[in-house]
Amino acid sequence: MSALNLLLGIVVLTGAVAALSLRNLVHCAFASIGAFLGLAGLYLHMGAEFVGLVQILVYVGAVGILFVFAILLTRGGGVEERPLFSTSWLCGVGVAGALALVLLSGLFKGADPSDPAASRPSPTLKQVGQRLMVEDVLALEIMALLLTVASIGAIVIAMPEPSRKEEDPT
Amino acid sequence: MMEGLREFCGMIWKVLSDQPDPKAAFLPLVPEAWRVEVSALLSVLPILMVFPALFALTTVLERKGLGRIQNRPGPNRVGPAGFLQFAADGIKTLTKEDVVPRAADRVLHFIAPLALVVPVFLTFSVLPFGRNLVPLNLDAGLLFFFAVGASTELAIFMAGWASRNKYSLLGALRGIAQMVSYEIPLILSTLSVVMVAGTMSLPAIVDAQAAGSGDLLSRWHVFTPWGFAGFLLFLVAACAEANRAPFDLPEGESEIIAGYYLEYSGFKFALFFLGEYLGLFAACGLGITLFLGGWHAPFRFMEAWVPSYLWFFAKLAGLVAVFIWVRGTLPRVRMDQLMNLAWKFMLPLALINLFAAALWHFLGSTPAGWAITTGLLVVSYWSLGRILMPPGRIGRRVYRYAGEGPA
Amino acid sequence: MLGSGIIKGMVETARNFVGSYIDPARLTTVEYPEERLLPKENARQFPFLLHDGLDPDAGLRCVACQICEKECPPQCILIVKDPVKKPDALGKMQFQPKVFNIDISVCMSCQICVEVCPFDAIKMDTEFELARTDRFGGLLLTKRELTKSNTHFQKIHPIDAAIVDGRLAADKAKAEAKARAAANAAASTPPQNS
Amino acid sequence: MTELQFHLSLSALLFCVGLAGVLIRRNVILALVGIEFMLNAANLNFLAYWRYGSRTVSMDGMMFVVFSIAVAAAEVAVGLALVIALYRRLRTARLDEMQSLKGCTERTDDERS
C-alpha cells in the first residue's frame, strides 16, 4: 500500500462523503467529480491506463456535466433550506454501517490473499482493442445498442410534453 | 572558465540539435538520487516557459494582424513597434485589484481559473514537439488529450456558476453546450487518423507520416482525401472548442458582456486568457501531429538542415495565423446556427469521413482509392450543404441606403 | 457551394492585410500625438481675447464694455473695468479690463460672447488639449491666459480672420482718412472735441 | 494490509457511503450520485481483482469495467431525464414530496411549505 494509493483513497472517500452530505447541490456535484477523479487516479496507478482515461472522459466530461445540468434544471443551484436527510436517516446509516462492518470483517477475517501478481500487467491499447473488437464484439454491439436506446429514450423522456390546453379543445 | 563555457555551449548544442535523448546531455551531471526529479523538471519546465511566452507574443501579433486586416496599425506604442505591449498588459493585469463579488462562491471562484489552466498544461504533455521530444509517451496519448481536455468544461461551469451573475451563468451554459457539441466531430475527425495509423500514441502517428526513402513529399495525412476533410473538420471543431471567433458565443461581448469570466479581474482574468490561448495552441499542436506530419519537414532533405522542433513551431505559428485570419474575417454565428452546424453538418460529415478512411484503409493509395474517397466526400459535402443551406432561401442582401439598392 | 462565401471573405481580409503594408493610403488612422489633423475651421472650444501687435496689454481689443458678461447664458465671464483709459490700436483712448476671467468649467461654448462683441475682441479658440494632472487646475482662465495674438486667430480661423481684418482695416483707413481730413480742415483745432 | 485488501476495503467503504446516500438524502439527483458511487465501487473491485488476482494476463476485469462505465453512462442519462420529467410535472426534485402513489394527491399546506 503506497502513500499515493492512500492519498487517492482519502480523496475518493472524502469526496464521496462530501458529495452526499453538503448542503449546496452544486458543491455536491463538484465533490462527486473529485471522487471520480480520485478513482481515475487509482485506476491509472493500477496500470489500467485505458480504463482510467475512460473514467475521466466519461465521469468528468459527461456524467459530471449531466449532474450539474440536472441540478440547474431542477432549480437546485441555491442553498437548500429544508432538511437534507429523510426522517429515517438513522435507519439508513445503520444499514450502510452494518453492511460496511460485514464486508470489512469478511475481508480481513479470510485468508490473507498474498499478491501473486509480481509482474505489473500493463496491457497495451492494441490488446485492449483486440479484446473489445474481436472476442467481446457481441457485448460491444449490445452496449452500442443500449447506449443508442438510452440516449433516444432520455431525449424522449425529457422532451417537454405538449401542454394540455392545446390538446384539449374544450 | 573558457573551457567550462565551451562545454556548456556544447551541451546546449547537444540539446538543440536532434539528439536521440535530449535530456541525456544534462542527466549525467546530476547526482544519482535526483535524476528522476531532474528529468521530470527538464520535461516540464520548457512547456511552462515556452508556451506562455508564445502566448505573450501571440497576443501582440494577433492584435497587430487584426489591425492590419481592418486597415489600422494596431498596437504600436510600447517598445519597438509595440512588441512590448504584452509586458504592459501583464503588469496591468497583475497589479489590478482582484475583485470577488460579495454573493460569489469564494472557493469555487478561486479554483475555477486554476481548474482551467492546469488541464490545458497537462494536454501539452503528450504532444511530440520534435524528434524524441515528447514529455510523456503514452500508449493512449490521444485519449489522454481528450480526457484531460474535457475537464475544461467543468472549469468553465465553475467560473460561471460561482460568480452568481446571470451573464456569467449564461456564458458558462453556452460554453458547455458548445464544447460538448463540438467535441463529437472533433473526436470523430481524429478517429479517422487513429484508424488508418492503427495507434493512439501520438509519436507513432507522427512516425506513420514520415516520408519513405523513395517519396518526394512527406506522407502527411492532410494530403489524402479523408485527411483533408478530417483536417478541415478538425479545424472548425477546434475553433469552437477553443471558443474563438466565429464561435465565441460564450463570451459574446455584445450580448452577455464577457460570459463566464465577467466577474474576474486581475490575475485570475489573466489566467483565463492564458488558458484560452494555451487551449488553442494545444489544439493546433494536436492538428499538426495528426494531420500535418508533426515535426517532420515537408521534404525529406530539409530535415537535415533545420531541427525538428523548429518545424513543429513553424507549423504551429502557421495554424495560429490561420485562426487569427478567420477571426478577422467571420462574424459571430448565432446559437441555432452553431448547433445546426455541429449536429446536422459536421457530425454526419465526420461519420462519412470515418467511412472514407475505412475505405482508404482497404483500397490504399491507389487511383481507385483516391477516386472513390474523394467522390464520396465531395458528394456528401455538396448534398449536406444543399440540405443545410438550400440556395434561394438566402437571397442576395439588398442594402436600402448604400450601394446597389433600388434607386 | 457551401463555404464559397467564407473563402471570398478570407481573400478580402487577406487583401486588406497585405494592402495595408503596400499602400499607405489604406491606413486612414492618424497617429495623434505625432501626427495631427488641421483644426477644423468651424471648431470651437472656449473663448479667447485678441490683441493686435506684439504687446498683449497695449494691443488688447477689449474695451471692457461688459456686453459679453451680461449676455453670457451661464454667467461665466467676470470683467472689472480699469478706471484709467489707455490708447488703443487706433490711438483712441479706451477703457481696458483690469480683470477678465472666464470659468471654463461653466462655459458651454455657445459662442454668444463672440456674436455680441462689437469690437471683434473675443473669439472661439480651437485648443482642445486641456487635460491636466491636477483636478481643478486650469479651469479659471485669467486675462493673461486668455489673451492671444491676432496671428493665432488668423491661423486657426483663416476665413473669419480675413473678413474681420478687412473690416478693421477699412475702419482704420476710414478713421485715418477722417482724422487726416479733420487735421487738414482745422489744423489748429484740438482733436479731442468729438 | 496488502494492496488487494486496501482496494477492496476502499471499494467496500465507497459502496456503503453510496448506499447511505441513496437511503437518506432527500434529493433525487443525489440519490443518483449515490448509485454512481456504488457502481464505481464495483468497478474498483473488478480492477483490484484483475490487477492483484491470479489471472492478470486475461483482461476480464478491465472489460467488465469498460462495459460497466458504459452502462453507468446510459443509466445516468436516462435517470436524469426521468428526474427532469418528474420535476416538470411535480415542480420538485425531492423524494419525500413525490408521494402521489401513497394516495394523498392533495398536499396539505404545511407539507407544501
GROMACS .gro file of N, CA and C in nm, chain A residues 1-2 5 9 12-13 16 19-22 25 28 32 35-36 39 42-43 46 51 55 58-59 66-67 70-71 73-75 80 82-87 89 92 96 99-100 103-104 107-108 112-113 115-117 120-121 123 127-128 131-132 136 139-140 143 147 150 154 157-161, chain D residues 1-10 12-21 23-27 29-30 32-33 36-37 40 43-44 47-48 50-54 56 59-60 62-63 65-67 69-74 76-78 80-85 87-89 93-94 97:
model
  423
    1MET      N    1   0.086  -0.119   0.000
    1MET     CA    2   0.000   0.000   0.000
    1MET      C    3   0.089   0.124   0.000
    2SER      N    4   0.092   0.190  -0.113
    2SER     CA    5   0.181   0.306  -0.124
    2SER      C    6   0.110   0.431  -0.072
    5ASN      N    7  -0.145   0.567  -0.314
    5ASN     CA    8  -0.271   0.496  -0.308
    5ASN      C    9  -0.354   0.545  -0.191
    9GLY      N   10  -0.710   0.720  -0.203
    9GLY     CA   11  -0.823   0.663  -0.131
    9GLY      C   12  -0.891   0.765  -0.043
   12VAL      N   13  -1.095   0.993  -0.258
   12VAL     CA   14  -1.220   0.930  -0.303
   12VAL      C   15  -1.323   0.930  -0.190
   13LEU      N   16  -1.281   0.887  -0.070
   13LEU     CA   17  -1.378   0.875   0.038
   13LEU      C   18  -1.429   1.011   0.084
   16ALA      N   19  -1.665   1.142  -0.171
   16ALA     CA   20  -1.795   1.075  -0.169
   16ALA      C   21  -1.878   1.122  -0.050
   19ALA      N   22  -1.992   1.471  -0.113
   19ALA     CA   23  -2.093   1.478  -0.217
   19ALA      C   24  -2.230   1.442  -0.162
   20LEU      N   25  -2.236   1.356  -0.061
   20LEU     CA   26  -2.365   1.313  -0.011
   20LEU      C   27  -2.406   1.386   0.115
   21SER      N   28  -2.325   1.480   0.164
   21SER     CA   29  -2.365   1.547   0.287
   21SER      C   30  -2.364   1.699   0.277
   22LEU      N   31  -2.315   1.757   0.168
   22LEU     CA   32  -2.309   1.903   0.161
   22LEU      C   33  -2.449   1.960   0.138
   25LEU      N   34  -2.615   2.191  -0.360
   25LEU     CA   35  -2.614   2.079  -0.455
   25LEU      C   36  -2.500   2.089  -0.556
   28CYS      N   37  -2.205   1.958  -0.408
   28CYS     CA   38  -2.213   1.812  -0.405
   28CYS      C   39  -2.163   1.757  -0.539
   32SER      N   40  -1.845   1.515  -0.595
   32SER     CA   41  -1.853   1.382  -0.656
   32SER      C   42  -1.756   1.371  -0.772
   35ALA      N   43  -1.431   1.289  -0.636
   35ALA     CA   44  -1.420   1.148  -0.603
   35ALA      C   45  -1.395   1.064  -0.728
   36PHE      N   46  -1.464   1.097  -0.838
   36PHE     CA   47  -1.445   1.022  -0.963
   36PHE      C   48  -1.302   1.038  -1.015
   39LEU      N   49  -1.077   0.818  -0.822
   39LEU     CA   50  -1.087   0.680  -0.869
   39LEU      C   51  -1.007   0.661  -0.997
   42LEU      N   52  -0.662   0.616  -0.912
   42LEU     CA   53  -0.636   0.480  -0.863
   42LEU      C   54  -0.623   0.382  -0.979
   43TYR      N   55  -0.712   0.395  -1.078
   43TYR     CA   56  -0.707   0.304  -1.192
   43TYR      C   57  -0.574   0.321  -1.266
   46MET      N   58  -0.301   0.164  -1.095
   46MET     CA   59  -0.303   0.018  -1.104
   46MET      C   60  -0.252  -0.030  -1.239
   51VAL      N   61  -0.874   0.229  -1.893
   51VAL     CA   62  -0.991   0.245  -1.807
   51VAL      C   63  -0.984   0.377  -1.731
   55GLN      N   64  -1.249   0.663  -1.760
   55GLN     CA   65  -1.319   0.710  -1.640
   55GLN      C   66  -1.322   0.863  -1.637
   58VAL      N   67  -1.554   0.992  -1.929
   58VAL     CA   68  -1.697   0.969  -1.911
   58VAL      C   69  -1.748   1.039  -1.785
   59TYR      N   70  -1.678   1.018  -1.674
   59TYR     CA   71  -1.736   1.069  -1.549
   59TYR      C   72  -1.715   1.218  -1.532
   66LEU      N   73  -2.360   1.631  -1.675
   66LEU     CA   74  -2.503   1.599  -1.673
   66LEU      C   75  -2.563   1.628  -1.535
   67PHE      N   76  -2.490   1.589  -1.431
   67PHE     CA   77  -2.540   1.616  -1.295
   67PHE      C   78  -2.561   1.765  -1.274
   70ALA      N   79  -2.858   1.886  -1.458
   70ALA     CA   80  -2.983   1.844  -1.396
   70ALA      C   81  -3.009   1.926  -1.271
   71ILE      N   82  -2.904   1.956  -1.195
   71ILE     CA   83  -2.923   2.037  -1.074
   71ILE      C   84  -2.976   2.174  -1.110
   73LEU      N   85  -3.138   2.254  -1.385
   73LEU     CA   86  -3.271   2.246  -1.446
   73LEU      C   87  -3.379   2.222  -1.341
   74THR      N   88  -3.342   2.165  -1.225
   74THR     CA   89  -3.441   2.147  -1.120
   74THR      C   90  -3.426   2.254  -1.013
   75ARG      N   91  -3.372   2.366  -1.050
   75ARG     CA   92  -3.357   2.482  -0.959
   75ARG      C   93  -3.287   2.445  -0.830
   80GLU      N   94  -2.988   2.472   0.003
   80GLU     CA   95  -3.110   2.404   0.046
   80GLU      C   96  -3.142   2.443   0.189
   82ARG      N   97  -3.437   2.342   0.350
   82ARG     CA   98  -3.514   2.237   0.417
   82ARG      C   99  -3.420   2.124   0.459
   83PRO      N  100  -3.468   2.033   0.545
   83PRO     CA  101  -3.378   1.926   0.591
   83PRO      C  102  -3.325   1.842   0.475
   84LEU      N  103  -3.198   1.806   0.486
   84LEU     CA  104  -3.133   1.734   0.378
   84LEU      C  105  -3.167   1.586   0.382
   85PHE      N  106  -3.177   1.532   0.503
   85PHE     CA  107  -3.187   1.387   0.516
   85PHE      C  108  -3.328   1.349   0.554
   86SER      N  109  -3.365   1.229   0.516
   86SER     CA  110  -3.501   1.185   0.545
   86SER      C  111  -3.516   1.161   0.696
   87THR      N  112  -3.641   1.149   0.739
   87THR     CA  113  -3.666   1.136   0.883
   87THR      C  114  -3.606   1.006   0.937
   89TRP      N  115  -3.324   0.874   0.877
   89TRP     CA  116  -3.183   0.870   0.836
   89TRP      C  117  -3.100   0.776   0.921
   92GLY      N  118  -3.105   0.438   0.772
   92GLY     CA  119  -3.021   0.425   0.652
   92GLY      C  120  -2.875   0.413   0.688
   96ALA      N  121  -2.622   0.094   0.619
   96ALA     CA  122  -2.496   0.108   0.547
   96ALA      C  123  -2.379   0.070   0.637
   99LEU      N  124  -2.357  -0.301   0.680
   99LEU     CA  125  -2.303  -0.363   0.560
   99LEU      C  126  -2.151  -0.345   0.555
  100ALA      N  127  -2.106  -0.223   0.590
  100ALA     CA  128  -1.962  -0.197   0.590
  100ALA      C  129  -1.892  -0.289   0.687
  103LEU      N  130  -1.880  -0.642   0.541
  103LEU     CA  131  -1.785  -0.653   0.430
  103LEU      C  132  -1.641  -0.650   0.480
  104LEU      N  133  -1.614  -0.553   0.569
  104LEU     CA  134  -1.476  -0.537   0.614
  104LEU      C  135  -1.432  -0.656   0.699
  107LEU      N  136  -1.356  -0.929   0.484
  107LEU     CA  137  -1.234  -0.902   0.407
  107LEU      C  138  -1.110  -0.935   0.488
  108PHE      N  139  -1.113  -0.899   0.617
  108PHE     CA  140  -0.990  -0.916   0.695
  108PHE      C  141  -0.986  -1.048   0.770
  112ASP      N  142  -0.542  -1.432   0.427
  112ASP     CA  143  -0.478  -1.313   0.372
  112ASP      C  144  -0.431  -1.343   0.230
  113PRO      N  145  -0.499  -1.286   0.133
  113PRO     CA  146  -0.458  -1.317  -0.004
  113PRO      C  147  -0.329  -1.243  -0.038
  115ASP      N  148  -0.022  -1.109  -0.267
  115ASP     CA  149  -0.024  -1.056  -0.404
  115ASP      C  150   0.052  -1.152  -0.495
  116PRO      N  151  -0.019  -1.225  -0.576
  116PRO     CA  152   0.052  -1.317  -0.664
  116PRO      C  153   0.111  -1.245  -0.785
  117ALA      N  154   0.052  -1.132  -0.819
  117ALA     CA  155   0.096  -1.065  -0.942
  117ALA      C  156   0.219  -0.982  -0.913
  120ARG      N  157   0.387  -0.641  -1.316
  120ARG     CA  158   0.280  -0.545  -1.338
  120ARG      C  159   0.220  -0.569  -1.475
  121PRO      N  160   0.094  -0.604  -1.483
  121PRO     CA  161   0.036  -0.615  -1.615
  121PRO      C  162   0.002  -0.476  -1.667
  123PRO      N  163  -0.154  -0.385  -2.011
  123PRO     CA  164  -0.191  -0.421  -2.147
  123PRO      C  165  -0.183  -0.299  -2.238
  127GLN      N  166  -0.393  -0.437  -2.736
  127GLN     CA  167  -0.451  -0.558  -2.678
  127GLN      C  168  -0.594  -0.534  -2.634
  128VAL      N  169  -0.613  -0.418  -2.569
  128VAL     CA  170  -0.749  -0.385  -2.524
  128VAL      C  171  -0.843  -0.379  -2.643
  131ARG      N  172  -0.921  -0.720  -2.776
  131ARG     CA  173  -1.015  -0.788  -2.688
  131ARG      C  174  -1.157  -0.737  -2.711
  132LEU      N  175  -1.169  -0.602  -2.719
  132LEU     CA  176  -1.302  -0.542  -2.734
  132LEU      C  177  -1.362  -0.576  -2.870
  136ASP      N  178  -1.489  -0.978  -2.754
  136ASP     CA  179  -1.611  -0.930  -2.689
  136ASP      C  180  -1.695  -0.848  -2.784
  139ALA      N  181  -2.073  -0.829  -2.710
  139ALA     CA  182  -2.105  -0.743  -2.596
  139ALA      C  183  -2.093  -0.596  -2.634
  140LEU      N  184  -1.993  -0.567  -2.716
  140LEU     CA  185  -1.974  -0.428  -2.758
  140LEU      C  186  -2.092  -0.381  -2.841
  143MET      N  187  -2.377  -0.323  -2.623
  143MET     CA  188  -2.355  -0.199  -2.549
  143MET      C  189  -2.388  -0.078  -2.636
  147LEU      N  190  -2.663   0.199  -2.557
  147LEU     CA  191  -2.637   0.342  -2.546
  147LEU      C  192  -2.727   0.420  -2.641
  150ALA      N  193  -3.066   0.422  -2.493
  150ALA     CA  194  -3.070   0.506  -2.373
  150ALA      C  195  -3.072   0.653  -2.412
  154ALA      N  196  -3.372   0.890  -2.333
  154ALA     CA  197  -3.354   1.007  -2.247
  154ALA      C  198  -3.413   1.130  -2.313
  157ILE      N  199  -3.795   1.107  -2.299
  157ILE     CA  200  -3.849   1.130  -2.165
  157ILE      C  201  -3.840   1.277  -2.128
  158ALA      N  202  -3.726   1.337  -2.161
  158ALA     CA  203  -3.705   1.474  -2.114
  158ALA      C  204  -3.768   1.577  -2.205
  159MET      N  205  -3.823   1.534  -2.320
  159MET     CA  206  -3.885   1.631  -2.409
  159MET      C  207  -4.005   1.694  -2.340
  160PRO      N  208  -4.027   1.825  -2.355
  160PRO     CA  209  -4.143   1.886  -2.290
  160PRO      C  210  -4.272   1.828  -2.347
  161GLU      N  211  -4.366   1.792  -2.256
  161GLU     CA  212  -4.493   1.740  -2.303
  161GLU      C  213  -4.572   1.854  -2.368
  772MET      N  214  -0.166  -0.472   0.568
  772MET     CA  215  -0.273  -0.474   0.467
  772MET      C  216  -0.208  -0.481   0.328
  773THR      N  217  -0.253  -0.575   0.252
  773THR     CA  218  -0.198  -0.586   0.117
  773THR      C  219  -0.269  -0.487   0.025
  774GLU      N  220  -0.213  -0.473  -0.094
  774GLU     CA  221  -0.274  -0.383  -0.192
  774GLU      C  222  -0.417  -0.425  -0.223
  775LEU      N  223  -0.435  -0.555  -0.240
  775LEU     CA  224  -0.568  -0.606  -0.273
  775LEU      C  225  -0.666  -0.572  -0.162
  776GLN      N  226  -0.622  -0.596  -0.037
  776GLN     CA  227  -0.712  -0.566   0.075
  776GLN      C  228  -0.743  -0.418   0.083
  777PHE      N  229  -0.641  -0.337   0.057
  777PHE     CA  230  -0.664  -0.192   0.059
  777PHE      C  231  -0.772  -0.155  -0.042
  778HIS      N  232  -0.756  -0.203  -0.165
  778HIS     CA  233  -0.852  -0.165  -0.268
  778HIS      C  234  -0.990  -0.220  -0.238
  779LEU      N  235  -0.995  -0.342  -0.187
  779LEU     CA  236  -1.125  -0.399  -0.158
  779LEU      C  237  -1.194  -0.326  -0.045
  780SER      N  238  -1.117  -0.289   0.059
  780SER     CA  239  -1.183  -0.219   0.170
  780SER      C  240  -1.225  -0.079   0.125
  781LEU      N  241  -1.144  -0.015   0.041
  781LEU     CA  242  -1.184   0.115  -0.011
  781LEU      C  243  -1.313   0.101  -0.089
  783ALA      N  244  -1.539  -0.130  -0.052
  783ALA     CA  245  -1.650  -0.158   0.039
  783ALA      C  246  -1.699  -0.030   0.105
  784LEU      N  247  -1.604   0.053   0.149
  784LEU     CA  248  -1.643   0.178   0.215
  784LEU      C  249  -1.716   0.269   0.117
  785LEU      N  250  -1.665   0.279  -0.005
  785LEU     CA  251  -1.728   0.364  -0.106
  785LEU      C  252  -1.870   0.316  -0.133
  786PHE      N  253  -1.885   0.183  -0.141
  786PHE     CA  254  -2.018   0.127  -0.165
  786PHE      C  255  -2.113   0.164  -0.053
  787CYS      N  256  -2.064   0.156   0.071
  787CYS     CA  257  -2.152   0.185   0.184
  787CYS      C  258  -2.186   0.332   0.192
  788VAL      N  259  -2.089   0.418   0.159
  788VAL     CA  260  -2.119   0.562   0.156
  788VAL      C  261  -2.226   0.589   0.052
  789GLY      N  262  -2.210   0.528  -0.066
  789GLY     CA  263  -2.310   0.548  -0.170
  789GLY      C  264  -2.446   0.496  -0.126
  790LEU      N  265  -2.446   0.380  -0.061
  790LEU     CA  266  -2.573   0.321  -0.016
  790LEU      C  267  -2.640   0.412   0.086
  791ALA      N  268  -2.559   0.462   0.181
  791ALA     CA  269  -2.615   0.552   0.282
  791ALA      C  270  -2.675   0.675   0.214
  792GLY      N  271  -2.603   0.728   0.114
  792GLY     CA  272  -2.654   0.846   0.045
  792GLY      C  273  -2.786   0.817  -0.023
  794LEU      N  274  -3.002   0.601   0.061
  794LEU     CA  275  -3.108   0.576   0.157
  794LEU      C  276  -3.153   0.703   0.227
  795ILE      N  277  -3.061   0.795   0.253
  795ILE     CA  278  -3.102   0.905   0.342
  795ILE      C  279  -3.117   1.040   0.273
  796ARG      N  280  -3.052   1.066   0.161
  796ARG     CA  281  -3.066   1.200   0.102
  796ARG      C  282  -3.205   1.216   0.041
  797ARG      N  283  -3.261   1.336   0.054
  797ARG     CA  284  -3.396   1.358   0.005
  797ARG      C  285  -3.398   1.400  -0.141
  798ASN      N  286  -3.283   1.437  -0.196
  798ASN     CA  287  -3.282   1.488  -0.334
  798ASN      C  288  -3.260   1.372  -0.432
  800ILE      N  289  -3.140   1.374  -0.735
  800ILE     CA  290  -3.013   1.377  -0.808
  800ILE      C  291  -2.903   1.317  -0.722
  801LEU      N  292  -2.908   1.350  -0.592
  801LEU     CA  293  -2.804   1.296  -0.506
  801LEU      C  294  -2.821   1.147  -0.484
  803LEU      N  295  -2.908   0.956  -0.724
  803LEU     CA  296  -2.839   0.905  -0.843
  803LEU      C  297  -2.688   0.908  -0.824
  804VAL      N  298  -2.639   1.017  -0.764
  804VAL     CA  299  -2.494   1.024  -0.737
  804VAL      C  300  -2.452   0.907  -0.650
  807GLU      N  301  -2.419   0.605  -0.850
  807GLU     CA  302  -2.294   0.609  -0.926
  807GLU      C  303  -2.176   0.564  -0.839
  808PHE      N  304  -2.178   0.608  -0.712
  808PHE     CA  305  -2.068   0.568  -0.624
  808PHE      C  306  -2.069   0.417  -0.605
  811ASN      N  307  -1.924   0.262  -0.905
  811ASN     CA  308  -1.780   0.284  -0.909
  811ASN      C  309  -1.707   0.193  -0.812
  814ASN      N  310  -1.670  -0.121  -0.983
  814ASN     CA  311  -1.562  -0.112  -1.082
  814ASN      C  312  -1.426  -0.129  -1.016
  815LEU      N  313  -1.413  -0.063  -0.901
  815LEU     CA  314  -1.284  -0.069  -0.830
  815LEU      C  315  -1.254  -0.212  -0.788
  818LEU      N  316  -1.137  -0.408  -1.094
  818LEU     CA  317  -0.999  -0.375  -1.132
  818LEU      C  318  -0.900  -0.430  -1.031
  819ALA      N  319  -0.938  -0.425  -0.901
  819ALA     CA  320  -0.846  -0.473  -0.799
  819ALA      C  321  -0.822  -0.623  -0.817
  821TRP      N  322  -0.855  -0.785  -1.094
  821TRP     CA  323  -0.779  -0.804  -1.218
  821TRP      C  324  -0.629  -0.781  -1.193
  822ARG      N  325  -0.602  -0.674  -1.119
  822ARG     CA  326  -0.463  -0.633  -1.103
  822ARG      C  327  -0.389  -0.723  -1.004
  823TYR      N  328  -0.455  -0.755  -0.890
  823TYR     CA  329  -0.385  -0.829  -0.786
  823TYR      C  330  -0.433  -0.973  -0.775
  824GLY      N  331  -0.519  -1.013  -0.868
  824GLY     CA  332  -0.565  -1.152  -0.867
  824GLY      C  333  -0.464  -1.244  -0.932
  825SER      N  334  -0.509  -1.366  -0.961
  825SER     CA  335  -0.413  -1.463  -1.012
  825SER      C  336  -0.405  -1.462  -1.165
  827THR      N  337  -0.380  -1.219  -1.431
  827THR     CA  338  -0.367  -1.082  -1.480
  827THR      C  339  -0.358  -1.076  -1.631
  830MET      N  340  -0.786  -1.005  -1.961
  830MET     CA  341  -0.827  -0.870  -1.922
  830MET      C  342  -0.974  -0.867  -1.883
  831ASP      N  343  -1.021  -0.975  -1.823
  831ASP     CA  344  -1.164  -0.981  -1.792
  831ASP      C  345  -1.209  -0.867  -1.702
  833MET      N  346  -1.084  -0.572  -1.659
  833MET     CA  347  -1.087  -0.445  -1.732
  833MET      C  348  -1.208  -0.438  -1.822
  834MET      N  349  -1.237  -0.548  -1.891
  834MET     CA  350  -1.351  -0.545  -1.982
  834MET      C  351  -1.481  -0.519  -1.906
  836VAL      N  352  -1.510  -0.351  -1.639
  836VAL     CA  353  -1.516  -0.209  -1.601
  836VAL      C  354  -1.555  -0.124  -1.720
  837VAL      N  355  -1.498  -0.154  -1.836
  837VAL     CA  356  -1.531  -0.074  -1.955
  837VAL      C  357  -1.681  -0.080  -1.981
  838PHE      N  358  -1.736  -0.201  -1.979
  838PHE     CA  359  -1.879  -0.212  -2.006
  838PHE      C  360  -1.961  -0.151  -1.893
  840ILE      N  361  -1.881   0.105  -1.715
  840ILE     CA  362  -1.882   0.252  -1.730
  840ILE      C  363  -1.983   0.291  -1.836
  841ALA      N  364  -1.988   0.213  -1.944
  841ALA     CA  365  -2.086   0.244  -2.049
  841ALA      C  366  -2.228   0.233  -1.995
  842VAL      N  367  -2.254   0.126  -1.918
  842VAL     CA  368  -2.388   0.111  -1.860
  842VAL      C  369  -2.418   0.227  -1.768
  843ALA      N  370  -2.318   0.267  -1.689
  843ALA     CA  371  -2.340   0.377  -1.595
  843ALA      C  372  -2.375   0.504  -1.671
  844ALA      N  373  -2.307   0.529  -1.785
  844ALA     CA  374  -2.337   0.649  -1.862
  844ALA      C  375  -2.480   0.645  -1.911
  845ALA      N  376  -2.522   0.528  -1.962
  845ALA     CA  377  -2.659   0.517  -2.010
  845ALA      C  378  -2.757   0.538  -1.895
  847VAL      N  379  -2.716   0.706  -1.618
  847VAL     CA  380  -2.724   0.845  -1.574
  847VAL      C  381  -2.807   0.926  -1.671
  848ALA      N  382  -2.789   0.902  -1.801
  848ALA     CA  383  -2.864   0.979  -1.899
  848ALA      C  384  -3.013   0.958  -1.879
  849VAL      N  385  -3.054   0.830  -1.868
  849VAL     CA  386  -3.197   0.804  -1.852
  849VAL      C  387  -3.247   0.852  -1.718
  851LEU      N  388  -3.137   1.096  -1.524
  851LEU     CA  389  -3.151   1.241  -1.514
  851LEU      C  390  -3.265   1.290  -1.602
  852ALA      N  391  -3.289   1.223  -1.716
  852ALA     CA  392  -3.405   1.259  -1.798
  852ALA      C  393  -3.532   1.237  -1.718
  853LEU      N  394  -3.537   1.127  -1.644
  853LEU     CA  395  -3.654   1.100  -1.559
  853LEU      C  396  -3.670   1.208  -1.453
  854VAL      N  397  -3.556   1.246  -1.392
  854VAL     CA  398  -3.564   1.349  -1.288
  854VAL      C  399  -3.620   1.477  -1.345
  855ILE      N  400  -3.575   1.512  -1.465
  855ILE     CA  401  -3.621   1.638  -1.524
  855ILE      C  402  -3.769   1.628  -1.561
  856ALA      N  403  -3.810   1.512  -1.614
  856ALA     CA  404  -3.952   1.497  -1.647
  856ALA      C  405  -4.037   1.505  -1.520
  858TYR      N  406  -3.957   1.660  -1.245
  858TYR     CA  407  -3.955   1.797  -1.195
  858TYR      C  408  -4.056   1.881  -1.272
  859ARG      N  409  -4.064   1.854  -1.402
  859ARG     CA  410  -4.155   1.934  -1.483
  859ARG      C  411  -4.300   1.908  -1.438
  860ARG      N  412  -4.328   1.785  -1.400
  860ARG     CA  413  -4.466   1.750  -1.365
  860ARG      C  414  -4.498   1.790  -1.221
  864ALA      N  415  -3.783   1.825  -0.681
  864ALA     CA  416  -3.683   1.722  -0.705
  864ALA      C  417  -3.652   1.650  -0.575
  865ARG      N  418  -3.746   1.656  -0.480
  865ARG     CA  419  -3.721   1.593  -0.351
  865ARG      C  420  -3.804   1.466  -0.340
  868GLU      N  421  -4.132   1.452  -0.135
  868GLU     CA  422  -4.250   1.521  -0.184
  868GLU      C  423  -4.316   1.446  -0.299
   0.00000   0.00000   0.00000
